[in-house]
């Protein structure tokens, strides 16, 4: 799926999104899940073709062998396979969607949503110049986005943040995301961001640098938020106990599914830590479930739950739209949205039915 504009982060420039969708065909009806792995292993070790292969060879056979599978069984059945959380999440979501559709219950209702719409933030890529960045941010604010996240990397940080703060004022909810581009030796640059009253600094250091994040947290006033470092509720518990972060970006794909994502929400709530819902340039399928999750009570910061047109001119489902800075939580059974058949067909490059005939 072509992106409406190139999206540059500290790990590269994306101009299109390769999407792996999973459809669970069950006796009670279909369910859908979106695998958020990128086409290349740049954000994390998983990648879309690898996820398709691990599903085909190792994950789906375990579900088929188990016979009558309910959503709460999926993680346990897949647990012997190490890692591959994004692939597992896509399968669990498809099973959960089919199960909820058959019961006539929405994702939001099942997960424990307490809102019918969620405030929307937007993630703004690294630009070629400060004027280009200011134009991009102005455009998103005109559309109504309630919070801006700037992607940063060494050389595109303090000046970019200062320019946005000066142009748009102190009331703008503003945060940054480094996608692991810094080291503890950069603590002085990161501490310089303290002047700009940011909501948080997301994943400044490498994913396996939990201890270093705890050290960094002693050197900067801005709250540290972890994304890539948190792959499970256990990781979240460790990070909070260590003082490595005060806030967690919850991405269901990264942690193995919506049920584990809810556990992180519950844990953070008990710990008094804030969570918010991240984004992986999802189609309407993944976006629907994210918006439902973001409606849980502990999601107290606006998420990267943008409207579909932030990324795609044509979404695979009916588009999610921004209304008064918010995105509506779907109310229909399961995800509440489904792929539009001819749109899906026009975008599909390959289909595999499992088990193979
Ligand atoms: C983040 N997302 O929070 C990610 C990173 C990211 C919205 O900033 C293709 C697929 C391109 C997934 C670029 C946002 C991507 C991607 C960035 C995820 O760290
Ligand atoms: Mg991030």
PDB file of C-alpha atoms and ligand atoms in Angstrom, residues 149 151 177 179 202 227-228 249 251, ligand 2:
ATOM      1  CA  UNK A 149       5.157  13.215  18.154  1.00  0.00           C
ATOM      2  CA  UNK A 151      10.668  11.435  15.182  1.00  0.00           C
ATOM      3  CA  UNK A 177      10.570   9.217  19.510  1.00  0.00           C
ATOM      4  CA  UNK A 179      13.605   4.546  17.850  1.00  0.00           C
ATOM      5  CA  UNK A 202      10.254   7.502  23.595  1.00  0.00           C
ATOM      6  CA  UNK A 227       8.492   1.079  23.046  1.00  0.00           C
ATOM      7  CA  UNK A 228      10.886  -1.466  21.481  1.00  0.00           C
ATOM      8  CA  UNK A 249       3.900   2.727  24.483  1.00  0.00           C
ATOM      9  CA  UNK A 251       1.759  -1.941  20.691  1.00  0.00           C
TER      10      UNK A 251
HETATM   11 MG1  LIG B   2       8.236   4.201  18.910  1.00  0.00          MG
END
